[in-house]
Coordinates of C-alpha atoms and ligand atoms in Angstrom, one line a residue:
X1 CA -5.4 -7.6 -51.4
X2 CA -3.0 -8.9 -48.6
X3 CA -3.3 -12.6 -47.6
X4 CA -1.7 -14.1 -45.1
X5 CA -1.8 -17.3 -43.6
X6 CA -3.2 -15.5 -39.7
X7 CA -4.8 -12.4 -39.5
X8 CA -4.4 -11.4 -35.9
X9 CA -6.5 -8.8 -34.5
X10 CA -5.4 -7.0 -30.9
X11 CA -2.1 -5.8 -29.7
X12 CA -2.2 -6.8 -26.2
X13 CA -0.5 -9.9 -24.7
X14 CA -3.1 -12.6 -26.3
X15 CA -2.6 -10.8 -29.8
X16 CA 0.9 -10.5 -29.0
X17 CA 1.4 -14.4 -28.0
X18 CA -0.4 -15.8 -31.2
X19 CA 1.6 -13.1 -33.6
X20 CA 4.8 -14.3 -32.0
X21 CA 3.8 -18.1 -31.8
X22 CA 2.7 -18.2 -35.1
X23 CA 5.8 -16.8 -36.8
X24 CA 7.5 -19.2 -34.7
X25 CA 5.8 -21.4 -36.6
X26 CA 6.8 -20.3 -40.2
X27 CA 3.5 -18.9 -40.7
X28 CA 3.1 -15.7 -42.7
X29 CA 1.5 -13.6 -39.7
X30 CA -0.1 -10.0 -39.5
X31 CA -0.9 -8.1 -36.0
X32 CA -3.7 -5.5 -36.7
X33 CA -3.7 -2.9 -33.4
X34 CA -6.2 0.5 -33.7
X35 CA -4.0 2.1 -31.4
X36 CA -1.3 4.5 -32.9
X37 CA 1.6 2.7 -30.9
X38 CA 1.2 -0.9 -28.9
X39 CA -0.1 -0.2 -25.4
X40 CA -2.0 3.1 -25.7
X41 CA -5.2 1.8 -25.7
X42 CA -4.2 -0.7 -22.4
X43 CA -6.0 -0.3 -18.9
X44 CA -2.5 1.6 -17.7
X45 CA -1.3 -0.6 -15.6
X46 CA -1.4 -4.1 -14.1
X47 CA 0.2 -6.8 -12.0
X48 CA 1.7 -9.7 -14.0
X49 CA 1.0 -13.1 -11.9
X50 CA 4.3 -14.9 -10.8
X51 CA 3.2 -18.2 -13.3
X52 CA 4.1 -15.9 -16.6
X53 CA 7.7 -15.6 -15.2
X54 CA 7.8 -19.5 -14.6
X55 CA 5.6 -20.1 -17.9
X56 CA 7.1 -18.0 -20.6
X57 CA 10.9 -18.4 -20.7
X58 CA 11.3 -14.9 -22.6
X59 CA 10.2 -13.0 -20.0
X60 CA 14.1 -12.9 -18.9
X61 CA 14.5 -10.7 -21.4
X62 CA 12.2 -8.3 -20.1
X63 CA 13.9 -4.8 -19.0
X64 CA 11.1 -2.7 -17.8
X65 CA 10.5 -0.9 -14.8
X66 CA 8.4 -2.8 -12.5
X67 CA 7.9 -3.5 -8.5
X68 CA 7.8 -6.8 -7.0
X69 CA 4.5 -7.4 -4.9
X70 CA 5.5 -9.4 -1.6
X71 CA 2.8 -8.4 0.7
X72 CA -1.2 -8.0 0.5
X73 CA -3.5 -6.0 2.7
X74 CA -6.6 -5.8 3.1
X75 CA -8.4 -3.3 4.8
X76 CA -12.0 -3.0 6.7
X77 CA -13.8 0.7 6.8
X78 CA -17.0 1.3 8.6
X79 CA -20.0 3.6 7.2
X80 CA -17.8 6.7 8.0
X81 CA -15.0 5.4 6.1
X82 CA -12.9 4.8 8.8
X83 CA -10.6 1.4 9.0
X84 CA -11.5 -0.6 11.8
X85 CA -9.4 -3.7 10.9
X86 CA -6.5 -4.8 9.0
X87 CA -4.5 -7.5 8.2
X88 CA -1.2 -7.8 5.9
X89 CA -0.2 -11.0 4.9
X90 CA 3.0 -12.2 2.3
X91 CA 4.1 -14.7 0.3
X92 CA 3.5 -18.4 1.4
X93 CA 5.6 -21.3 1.2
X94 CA 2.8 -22.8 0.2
X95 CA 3.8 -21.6 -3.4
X96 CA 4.4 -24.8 -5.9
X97 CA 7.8 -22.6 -7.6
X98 CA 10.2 -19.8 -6.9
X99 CA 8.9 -16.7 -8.1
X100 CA 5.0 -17.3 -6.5
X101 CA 7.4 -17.8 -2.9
X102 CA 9.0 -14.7 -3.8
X103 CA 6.1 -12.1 -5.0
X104 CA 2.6 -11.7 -5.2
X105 CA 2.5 -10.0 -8.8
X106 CA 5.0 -8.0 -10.7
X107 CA 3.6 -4.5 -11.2
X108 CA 4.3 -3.1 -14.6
X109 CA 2.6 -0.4 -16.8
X110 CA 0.7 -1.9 -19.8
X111 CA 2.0 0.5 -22.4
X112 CA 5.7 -1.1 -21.5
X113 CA 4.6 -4.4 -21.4
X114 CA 2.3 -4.9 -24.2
X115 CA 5.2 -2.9 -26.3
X116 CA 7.9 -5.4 -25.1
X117 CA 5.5 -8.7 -26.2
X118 CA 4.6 -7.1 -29.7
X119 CA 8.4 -6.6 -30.2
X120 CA 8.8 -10.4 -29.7
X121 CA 6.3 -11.0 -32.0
X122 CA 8.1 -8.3 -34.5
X123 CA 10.9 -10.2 -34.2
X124 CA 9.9 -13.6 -34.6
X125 CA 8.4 -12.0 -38.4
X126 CA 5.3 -10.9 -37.8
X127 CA 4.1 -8.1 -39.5
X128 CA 2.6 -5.1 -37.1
X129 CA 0.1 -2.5 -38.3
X130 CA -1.0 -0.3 -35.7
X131 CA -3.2 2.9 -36.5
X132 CA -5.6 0.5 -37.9
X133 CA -9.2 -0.3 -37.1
X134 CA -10.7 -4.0 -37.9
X135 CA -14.1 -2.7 -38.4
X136 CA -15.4 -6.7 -39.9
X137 CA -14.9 -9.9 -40.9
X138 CA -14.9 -11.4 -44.5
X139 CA -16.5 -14.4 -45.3
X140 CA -16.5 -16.7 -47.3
X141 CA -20.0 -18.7 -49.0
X142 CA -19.9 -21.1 -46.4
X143 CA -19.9 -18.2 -43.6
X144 CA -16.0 -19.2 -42.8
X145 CA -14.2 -16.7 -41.9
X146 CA -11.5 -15.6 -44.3
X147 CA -9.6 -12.6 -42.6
X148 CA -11.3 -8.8 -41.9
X149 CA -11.6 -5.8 -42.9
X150 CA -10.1 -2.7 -41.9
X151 CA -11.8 1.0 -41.1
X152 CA -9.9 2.0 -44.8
X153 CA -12.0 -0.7 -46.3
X154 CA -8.7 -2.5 -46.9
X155 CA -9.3 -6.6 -46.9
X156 CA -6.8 -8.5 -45.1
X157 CA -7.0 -12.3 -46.0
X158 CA -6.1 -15.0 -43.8
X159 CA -6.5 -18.9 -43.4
X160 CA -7.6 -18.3 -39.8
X161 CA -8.1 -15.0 -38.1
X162 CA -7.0 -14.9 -34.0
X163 CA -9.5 -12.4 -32.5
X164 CA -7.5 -10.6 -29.4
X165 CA -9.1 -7.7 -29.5
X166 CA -10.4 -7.4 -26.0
X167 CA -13.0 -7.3 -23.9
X168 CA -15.8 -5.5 -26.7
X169 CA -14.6 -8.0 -29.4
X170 CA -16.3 -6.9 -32.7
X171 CA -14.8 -9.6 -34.4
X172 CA -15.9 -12.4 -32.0
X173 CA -19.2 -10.5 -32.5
X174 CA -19.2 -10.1 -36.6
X175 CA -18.1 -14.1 -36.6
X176 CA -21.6 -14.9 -35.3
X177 CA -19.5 -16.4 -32.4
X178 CA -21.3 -14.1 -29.5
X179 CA -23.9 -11.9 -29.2
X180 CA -23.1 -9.0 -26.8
X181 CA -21.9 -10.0 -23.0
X182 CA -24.7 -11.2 -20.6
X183 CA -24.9 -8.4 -17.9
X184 CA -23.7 -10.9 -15.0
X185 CA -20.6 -11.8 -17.8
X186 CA -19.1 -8.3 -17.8
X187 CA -18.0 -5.4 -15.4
X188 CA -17.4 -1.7 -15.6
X189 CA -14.0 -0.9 -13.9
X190 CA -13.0 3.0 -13.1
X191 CA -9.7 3.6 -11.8
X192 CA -7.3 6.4 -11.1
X193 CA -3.9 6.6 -11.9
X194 CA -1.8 8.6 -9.2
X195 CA 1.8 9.9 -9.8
X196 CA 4.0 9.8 -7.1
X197 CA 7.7 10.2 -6.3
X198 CA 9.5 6.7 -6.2
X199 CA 12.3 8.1 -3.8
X200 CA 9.3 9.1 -1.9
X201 CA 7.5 5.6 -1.8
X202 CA 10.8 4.2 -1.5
X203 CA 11.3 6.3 1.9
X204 CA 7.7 5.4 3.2
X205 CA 6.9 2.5 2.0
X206 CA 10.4 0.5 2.7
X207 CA 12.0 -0.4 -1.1
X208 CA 11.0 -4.0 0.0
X209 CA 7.4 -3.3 1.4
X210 CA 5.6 -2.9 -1.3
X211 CA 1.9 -4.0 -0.6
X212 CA -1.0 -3.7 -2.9
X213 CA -4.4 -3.2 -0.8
X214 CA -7.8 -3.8 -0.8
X215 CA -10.5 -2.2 1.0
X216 CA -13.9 -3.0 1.7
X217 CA -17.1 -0.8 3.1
X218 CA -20.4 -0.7 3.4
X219 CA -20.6 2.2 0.7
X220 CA -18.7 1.0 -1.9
X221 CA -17.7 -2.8 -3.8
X222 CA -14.2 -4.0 -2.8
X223 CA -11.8 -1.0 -4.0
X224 CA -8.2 -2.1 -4.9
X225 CA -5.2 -0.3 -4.6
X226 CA -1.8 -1.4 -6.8
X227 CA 1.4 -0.1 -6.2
X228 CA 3.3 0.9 -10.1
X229 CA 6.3 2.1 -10.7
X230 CA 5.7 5.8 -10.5
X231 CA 2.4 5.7 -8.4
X232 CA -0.7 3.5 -7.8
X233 CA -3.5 3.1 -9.1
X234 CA -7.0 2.8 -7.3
X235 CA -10.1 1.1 -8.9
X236 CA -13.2 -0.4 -8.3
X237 CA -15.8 -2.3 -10.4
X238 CA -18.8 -4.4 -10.7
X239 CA -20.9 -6.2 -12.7
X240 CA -22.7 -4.2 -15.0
X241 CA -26.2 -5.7 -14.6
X242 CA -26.0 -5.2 -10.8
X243 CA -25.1 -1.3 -10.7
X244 CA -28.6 -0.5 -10.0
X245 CA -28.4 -3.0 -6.6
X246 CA -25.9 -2.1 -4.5
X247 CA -23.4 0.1 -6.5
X248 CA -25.6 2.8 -7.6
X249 CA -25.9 4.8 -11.1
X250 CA -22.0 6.4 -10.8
X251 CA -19.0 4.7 -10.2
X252 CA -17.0 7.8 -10.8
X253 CA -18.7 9.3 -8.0
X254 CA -17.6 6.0 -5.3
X255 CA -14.2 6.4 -7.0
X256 CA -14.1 9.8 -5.7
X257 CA -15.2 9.1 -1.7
X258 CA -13.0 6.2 -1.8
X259 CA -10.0 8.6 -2.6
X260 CA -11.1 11.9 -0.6
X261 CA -11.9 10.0 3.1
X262 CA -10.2 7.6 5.6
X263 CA -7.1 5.7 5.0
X264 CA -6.4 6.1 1.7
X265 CA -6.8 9.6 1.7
X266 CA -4.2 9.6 4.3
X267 CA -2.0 7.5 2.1
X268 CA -2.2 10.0 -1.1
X269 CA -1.5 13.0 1.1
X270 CA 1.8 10.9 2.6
X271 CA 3.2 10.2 -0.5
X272 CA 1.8 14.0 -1.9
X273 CA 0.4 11.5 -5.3
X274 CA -1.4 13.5 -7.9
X275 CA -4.0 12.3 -10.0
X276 CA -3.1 11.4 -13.7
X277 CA -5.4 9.9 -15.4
X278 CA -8.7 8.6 -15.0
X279 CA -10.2 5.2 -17.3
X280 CA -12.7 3.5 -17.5
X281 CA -12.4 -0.3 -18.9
X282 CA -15.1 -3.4 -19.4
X283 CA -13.9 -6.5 -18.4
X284 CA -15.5 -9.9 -18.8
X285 CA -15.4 -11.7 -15.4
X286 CA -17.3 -15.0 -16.0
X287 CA -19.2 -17.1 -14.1
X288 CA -19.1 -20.0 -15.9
X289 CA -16.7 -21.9 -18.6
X290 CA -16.9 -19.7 -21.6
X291 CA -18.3 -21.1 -24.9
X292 CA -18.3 -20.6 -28.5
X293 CA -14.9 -19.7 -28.6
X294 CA -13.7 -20.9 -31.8
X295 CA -15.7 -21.2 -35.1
X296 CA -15.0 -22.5 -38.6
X297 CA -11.7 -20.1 -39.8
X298 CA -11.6 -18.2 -36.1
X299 CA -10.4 -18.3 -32.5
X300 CA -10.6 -16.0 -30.1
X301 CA -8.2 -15.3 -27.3
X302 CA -7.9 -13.8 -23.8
X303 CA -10.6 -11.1 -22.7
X304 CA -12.2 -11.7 -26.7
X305 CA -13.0 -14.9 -25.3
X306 CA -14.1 -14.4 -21.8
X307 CA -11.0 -15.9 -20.4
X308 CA -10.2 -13.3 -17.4
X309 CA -9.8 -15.4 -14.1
X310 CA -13.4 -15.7 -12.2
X311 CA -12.1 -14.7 -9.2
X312 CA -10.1 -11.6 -9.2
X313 CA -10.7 -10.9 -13.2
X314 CA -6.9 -11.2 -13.3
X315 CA -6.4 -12.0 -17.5
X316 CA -2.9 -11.0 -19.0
X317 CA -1.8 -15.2 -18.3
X318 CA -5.0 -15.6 -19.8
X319 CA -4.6 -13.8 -22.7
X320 CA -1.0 -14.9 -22.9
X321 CA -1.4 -18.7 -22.6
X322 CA -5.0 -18.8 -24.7
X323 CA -3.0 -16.4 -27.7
X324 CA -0.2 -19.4 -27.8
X325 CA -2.4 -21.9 -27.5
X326 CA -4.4 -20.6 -31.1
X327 CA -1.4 -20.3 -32.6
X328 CA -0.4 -23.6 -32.0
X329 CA -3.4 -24.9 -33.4
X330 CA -3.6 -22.5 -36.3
X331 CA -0.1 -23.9 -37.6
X332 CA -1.6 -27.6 -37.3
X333 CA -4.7 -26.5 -38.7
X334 CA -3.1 -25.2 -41.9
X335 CA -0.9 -27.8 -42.2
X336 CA -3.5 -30.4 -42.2
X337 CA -5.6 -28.0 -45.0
X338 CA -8.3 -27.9 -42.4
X339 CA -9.4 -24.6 -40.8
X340 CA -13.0 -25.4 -40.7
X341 CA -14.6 -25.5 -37.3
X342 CA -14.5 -29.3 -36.7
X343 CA -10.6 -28.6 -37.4
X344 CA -10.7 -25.8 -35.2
X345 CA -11.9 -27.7 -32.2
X346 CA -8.9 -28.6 -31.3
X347 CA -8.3 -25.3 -29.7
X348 CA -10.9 -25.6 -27.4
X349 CA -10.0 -28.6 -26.3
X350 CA -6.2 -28.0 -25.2
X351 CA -7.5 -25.0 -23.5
X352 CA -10.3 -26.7 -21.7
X353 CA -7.1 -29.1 -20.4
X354 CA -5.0 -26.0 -19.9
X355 CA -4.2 -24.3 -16.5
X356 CA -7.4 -22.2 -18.0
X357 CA -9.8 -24.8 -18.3
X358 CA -8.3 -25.8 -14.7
X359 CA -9.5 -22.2 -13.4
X360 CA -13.4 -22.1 -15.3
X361 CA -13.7 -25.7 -13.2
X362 CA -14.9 -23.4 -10.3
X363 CA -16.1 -19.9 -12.5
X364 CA -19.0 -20.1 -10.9
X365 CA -18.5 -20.9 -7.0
X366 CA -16.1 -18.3 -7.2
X367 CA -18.0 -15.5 -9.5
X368 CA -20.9 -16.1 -6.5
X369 CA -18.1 -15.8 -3.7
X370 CA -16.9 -12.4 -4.9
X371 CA -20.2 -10.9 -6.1
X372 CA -21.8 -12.0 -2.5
X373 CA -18.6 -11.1 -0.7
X374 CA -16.4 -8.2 -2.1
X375 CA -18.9 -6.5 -4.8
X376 CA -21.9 -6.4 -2.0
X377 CA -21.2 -3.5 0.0
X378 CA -24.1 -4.9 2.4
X379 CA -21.8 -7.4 3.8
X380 CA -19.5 -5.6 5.4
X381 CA -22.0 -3.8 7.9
X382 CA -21.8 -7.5 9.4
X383 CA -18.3 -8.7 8.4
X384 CA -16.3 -6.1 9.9
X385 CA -17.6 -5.5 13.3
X386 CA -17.2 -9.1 13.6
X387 CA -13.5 -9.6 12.3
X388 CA -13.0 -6.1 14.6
X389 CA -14.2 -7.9 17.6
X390 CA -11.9 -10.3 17.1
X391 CA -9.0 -9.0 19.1
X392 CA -11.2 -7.9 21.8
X393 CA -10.3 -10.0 24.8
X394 CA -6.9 -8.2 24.7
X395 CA -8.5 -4.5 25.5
X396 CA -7.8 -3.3 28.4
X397 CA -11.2 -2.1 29.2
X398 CA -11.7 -4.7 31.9
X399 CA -10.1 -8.1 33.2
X400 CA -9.2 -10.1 30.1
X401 CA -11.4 -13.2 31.2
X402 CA -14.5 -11.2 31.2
X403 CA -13.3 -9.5 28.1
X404 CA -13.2 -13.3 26.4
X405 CA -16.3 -14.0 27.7
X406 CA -18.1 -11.5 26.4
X407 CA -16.6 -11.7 22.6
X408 CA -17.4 -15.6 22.9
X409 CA -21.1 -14.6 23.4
X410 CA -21.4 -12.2 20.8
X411 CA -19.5 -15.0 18.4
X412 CA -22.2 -17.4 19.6
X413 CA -25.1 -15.0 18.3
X414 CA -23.2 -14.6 15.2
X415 CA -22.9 -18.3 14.5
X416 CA -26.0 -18.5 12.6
X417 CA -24.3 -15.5 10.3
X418 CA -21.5 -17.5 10.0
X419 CA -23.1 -21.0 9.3
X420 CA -25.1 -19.2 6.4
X421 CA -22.3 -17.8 4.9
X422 CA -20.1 -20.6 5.0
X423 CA -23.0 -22.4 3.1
X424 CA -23.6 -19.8 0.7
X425 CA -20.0 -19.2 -0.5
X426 CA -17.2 -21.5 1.1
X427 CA -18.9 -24.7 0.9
X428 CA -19.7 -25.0 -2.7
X429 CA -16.1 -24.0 -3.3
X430 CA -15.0 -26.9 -0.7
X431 CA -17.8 -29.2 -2.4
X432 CA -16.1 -28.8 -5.7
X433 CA -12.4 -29.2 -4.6
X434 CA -12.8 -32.3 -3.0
X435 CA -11.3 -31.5 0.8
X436 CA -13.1 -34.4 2.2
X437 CA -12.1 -33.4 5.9
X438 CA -13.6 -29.9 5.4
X439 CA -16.7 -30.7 3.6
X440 CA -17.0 -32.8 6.4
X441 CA -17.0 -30.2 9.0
X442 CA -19.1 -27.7 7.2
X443 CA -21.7 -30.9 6.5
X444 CA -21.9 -31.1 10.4
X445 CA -22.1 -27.4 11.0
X446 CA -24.7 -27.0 8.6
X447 CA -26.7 -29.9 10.2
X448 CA -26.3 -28.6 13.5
X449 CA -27.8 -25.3 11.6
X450 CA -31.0 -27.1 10.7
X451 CA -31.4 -28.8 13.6
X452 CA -31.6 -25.2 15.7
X453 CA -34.0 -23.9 12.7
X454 CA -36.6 -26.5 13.5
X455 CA -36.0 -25.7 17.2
X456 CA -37.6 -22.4 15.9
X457 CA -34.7 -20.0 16.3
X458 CA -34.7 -17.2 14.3
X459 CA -31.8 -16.7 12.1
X460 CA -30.1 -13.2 10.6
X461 CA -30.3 -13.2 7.3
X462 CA -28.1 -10.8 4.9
X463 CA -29.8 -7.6 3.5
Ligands
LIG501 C1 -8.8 -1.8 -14.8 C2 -8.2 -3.1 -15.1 C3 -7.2 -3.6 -14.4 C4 -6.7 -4.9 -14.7 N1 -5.6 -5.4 -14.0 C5 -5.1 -6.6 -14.3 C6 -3.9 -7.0 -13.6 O1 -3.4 -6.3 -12.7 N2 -3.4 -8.2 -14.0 C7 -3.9 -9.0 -15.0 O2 -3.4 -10.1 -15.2 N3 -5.1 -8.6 -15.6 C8 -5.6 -7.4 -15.3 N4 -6.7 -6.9 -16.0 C9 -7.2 -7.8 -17.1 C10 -6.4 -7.6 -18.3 O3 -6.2 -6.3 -18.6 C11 -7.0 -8.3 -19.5 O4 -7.5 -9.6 -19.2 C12 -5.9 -8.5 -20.6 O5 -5.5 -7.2 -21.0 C13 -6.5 -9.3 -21.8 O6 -5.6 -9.2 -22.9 P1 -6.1 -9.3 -24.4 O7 -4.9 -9.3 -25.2 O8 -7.1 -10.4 -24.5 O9 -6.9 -7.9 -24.6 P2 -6.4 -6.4 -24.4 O10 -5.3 -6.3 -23.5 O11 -7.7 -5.7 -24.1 O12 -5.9 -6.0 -25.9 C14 -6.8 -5.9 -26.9 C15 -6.1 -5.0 -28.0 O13 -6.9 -5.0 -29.2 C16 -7.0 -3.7 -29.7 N5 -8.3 -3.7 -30.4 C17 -9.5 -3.7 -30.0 N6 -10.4 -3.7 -31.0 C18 -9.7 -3.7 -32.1 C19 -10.1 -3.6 -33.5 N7 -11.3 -3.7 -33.9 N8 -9.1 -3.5 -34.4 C20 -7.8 -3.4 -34.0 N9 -7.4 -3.5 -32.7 C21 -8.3 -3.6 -31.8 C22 -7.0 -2.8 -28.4 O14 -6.6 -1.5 -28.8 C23 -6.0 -3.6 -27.5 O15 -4.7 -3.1 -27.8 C24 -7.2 -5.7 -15.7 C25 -8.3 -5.2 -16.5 C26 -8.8 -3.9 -16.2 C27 -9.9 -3.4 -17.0

């Protein structure tokens, strides 16, 4: 029987992070993947966010085709699938370093990028089995864990085991560490991944346009659209306990009008893009700080442990900073001869002070802000008329004063649509991030609100 000081499980970029950090570490380190090669299991492609080039120094190293995100889009269909506004925006100087002023996300393909990190970690000594299944955990009297075993019934020992093995985490589940996800924790994503010609997106798109897009209906819950290397992908998800409510029994099926009809189906034909491949992924997306993510002789990283950001389920940093993190922990753990759970809490501590902890601080104000905004189709009958009227007093249907006037009226019925949502999703998040001035305003506005309510007026709700 192999024994090693960790036992990783996962070849994606948490498992990759904590094989690599540990054999930094001198620690005797195995990484356990079930696909045949790294990356063939992997959603097939994603954006890397701007803070893994600032955070992880080795990412210079990286020599893999990719496209550099420097605008967003996001696009507003009616119930005939038909865009009736737009806006574009790009990088902010806002941004706190360089490469968040220079793009939005790097676009990659997963199968390139998990097989770059796992080379790191090959390099820095860890040992990499792919082909092979973790199918449990061993334990030991005390109900420690002690490593896994393998579909071959092969054990695999190990002072602490580093579960990265995704979103369904078996091991997280066999270590009594979670029973399955809570239907509000997890989501179904289908996407499609289109070929396309780069010389051709080059020559439409503008080599230094590159735009990934989001559109939002009243048919369908916020579809995105990501711009790779060799194509784009297009996918849409949801929570799975709310597919009954407002997304309906097939996602397949709203993957399918969103890609035949309206804009988007103009942009495929343009760029003559073929389907490639169709997937279908879970994905925790959180509303609250996850728990119970270490026990006594485990830790589990990245989507194992719920970690995906709460907002826009965005996990590779994650996955990549949580991975580290265990490592670093595991090598302090062994070299104190405690790997128990009380020496094990350690982990979640630096992460609850990490830029992840930082994010879960507001899981659920913004969980509530995209499920009530971009995964209820229901909205949008009301949000886009009004963001279309927007522009209105520059038609030329009429003299542009009269034009103003009327779109000021129809603002001031919509005020009470507005007040409500403000309070429902933009004032918790304000509440918790301390802008005095605006909670301020929104206070007022929704006082003003009240007031009118016990003056009997009847307000719109949503639904
Ligand atoms: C459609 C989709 C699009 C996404 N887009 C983005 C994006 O653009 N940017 C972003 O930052 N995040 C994105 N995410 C989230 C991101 O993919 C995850 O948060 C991230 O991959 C988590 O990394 P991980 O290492 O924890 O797990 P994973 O990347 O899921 O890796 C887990 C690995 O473990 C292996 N494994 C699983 N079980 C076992 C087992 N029992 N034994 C052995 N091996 C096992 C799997 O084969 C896999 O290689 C997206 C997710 C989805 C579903």
């Amino acid at each position: 029987m192999a024994k090693y000081d960790v036992v990783v499980v996962g070849g994606g970029p948490g498992g990759s992070l904590a094989a690599k950090t540990a054999s930094e570490k001198g620690l005797k380190t195995i990484m356990i993947e079930r696909g045949r090669k790294i990356g063939d299991k992997s959603s097939s492609g994603c954006g890397l966010a701007p803070r893994i080039f600032r955070d992880f120094d080795f990412i210079k190293k990286m020599n893999i085709p990719g496209i550099k995100i420097k605008y967003q889009s996001m696009h507003m269909l009616d119930e005939n699938l038909e865009e009736r506004f737009m806006i574009r925006w790009s990088t902010s100087d806002l941004a706190e370093y360089p490469e968040a002023r220079e793009f939005f996300q790097f676009d990659v393909y997963r199968r390139d990028f998990d097989r770059f990190l796992a080379e790191l970690a090959s390099e820095a000594g860890a040992e990499i089995r792919t082909a092979t299944l973790a199918s449990g955990v061993l334990k030991d009297s005390r109900g420690q864990v002690t490593g896994i075993i393998t579909d071959k019934g092969e054990k695999v020992e190990g002072d602490i085991t580093i579960a990265a093995d995704g979103a369904v985490s078996k091991i997280a589940y066999q270590a009594g560490l979670r029973d399955k996800w809570r239907p509000d924790e997890i989501t179904l994503v289908v996407d499609c991944d289109f070929q396309a010609s780069r010389a051709r997106m080059d020559e439409l798109i503008g080599p230094e346009e590159y735009c990934n897009q989001v559109y939002v209906s009243p048919l369908y819950p916020a579809t995105y659209v990501a711009m790779m290397p060799e194509g784009f992908h297009v996918g849409l998800g949801q929570w799975v306990g709310r597919f009954a409510s407002g997304f309906g029994e097939r996602p397949y099926e709203y993957l399918r009008r969103v890609i035949s009809s309206g804009t988007l189906k103009r942009f495929i034909d343009r760029l003559q893009a073929r389907p490639r491949e169709f997937h279908a992924h879970l994905l925790p997306w959180m509303p609250r700080m996850p728990t119970n993510t270490y026990g006594g002789g485990i830790m589990l990283v990245g989507d194992a442990a719920g970690f995906a950001c709460p907002l826009e389920a965005e996990g590779i940093h994650y996955a990549m900073v949580s991975g580290k993190l265990a490592a670093e922990v595991a090598a302090e753990a062994i070299s104190k001869g405690d790997v128990s759970a009380s020496g094990l809490r350690l982990y979640e501590e630096r992460w609850k002070n990490s830029i992840i902890g930082e994010e879960f601080s507001t899981a659920k104000e913004w969980a509530e802000f995209w499920a009530g905004i971009y995964f209820d189709p229901r909205q949008w009958t009301k949000i886009t008329p009004l963001a279309n009227n927007l522009m209105f007093w520059a038609s030329w249907s009429n003299p542009h004063i009269r034009n103003l006037r009327r779109e000021i009226s129809r603002y001031s019925e919509d005020v009470p649509f507005i007040l409500e949502f403000a309070k429902s999703y933009i004032y918790p998040l304000l509440q918790r991030s301390q802008i005095p001035l605006f909670r301020s305003l929104l206070k007022l506005g929704w006082m003003w609100l009240r007031t009118k309510k016990r003056k009997g007026i009847q307000l719109e709700t949503e639904g």
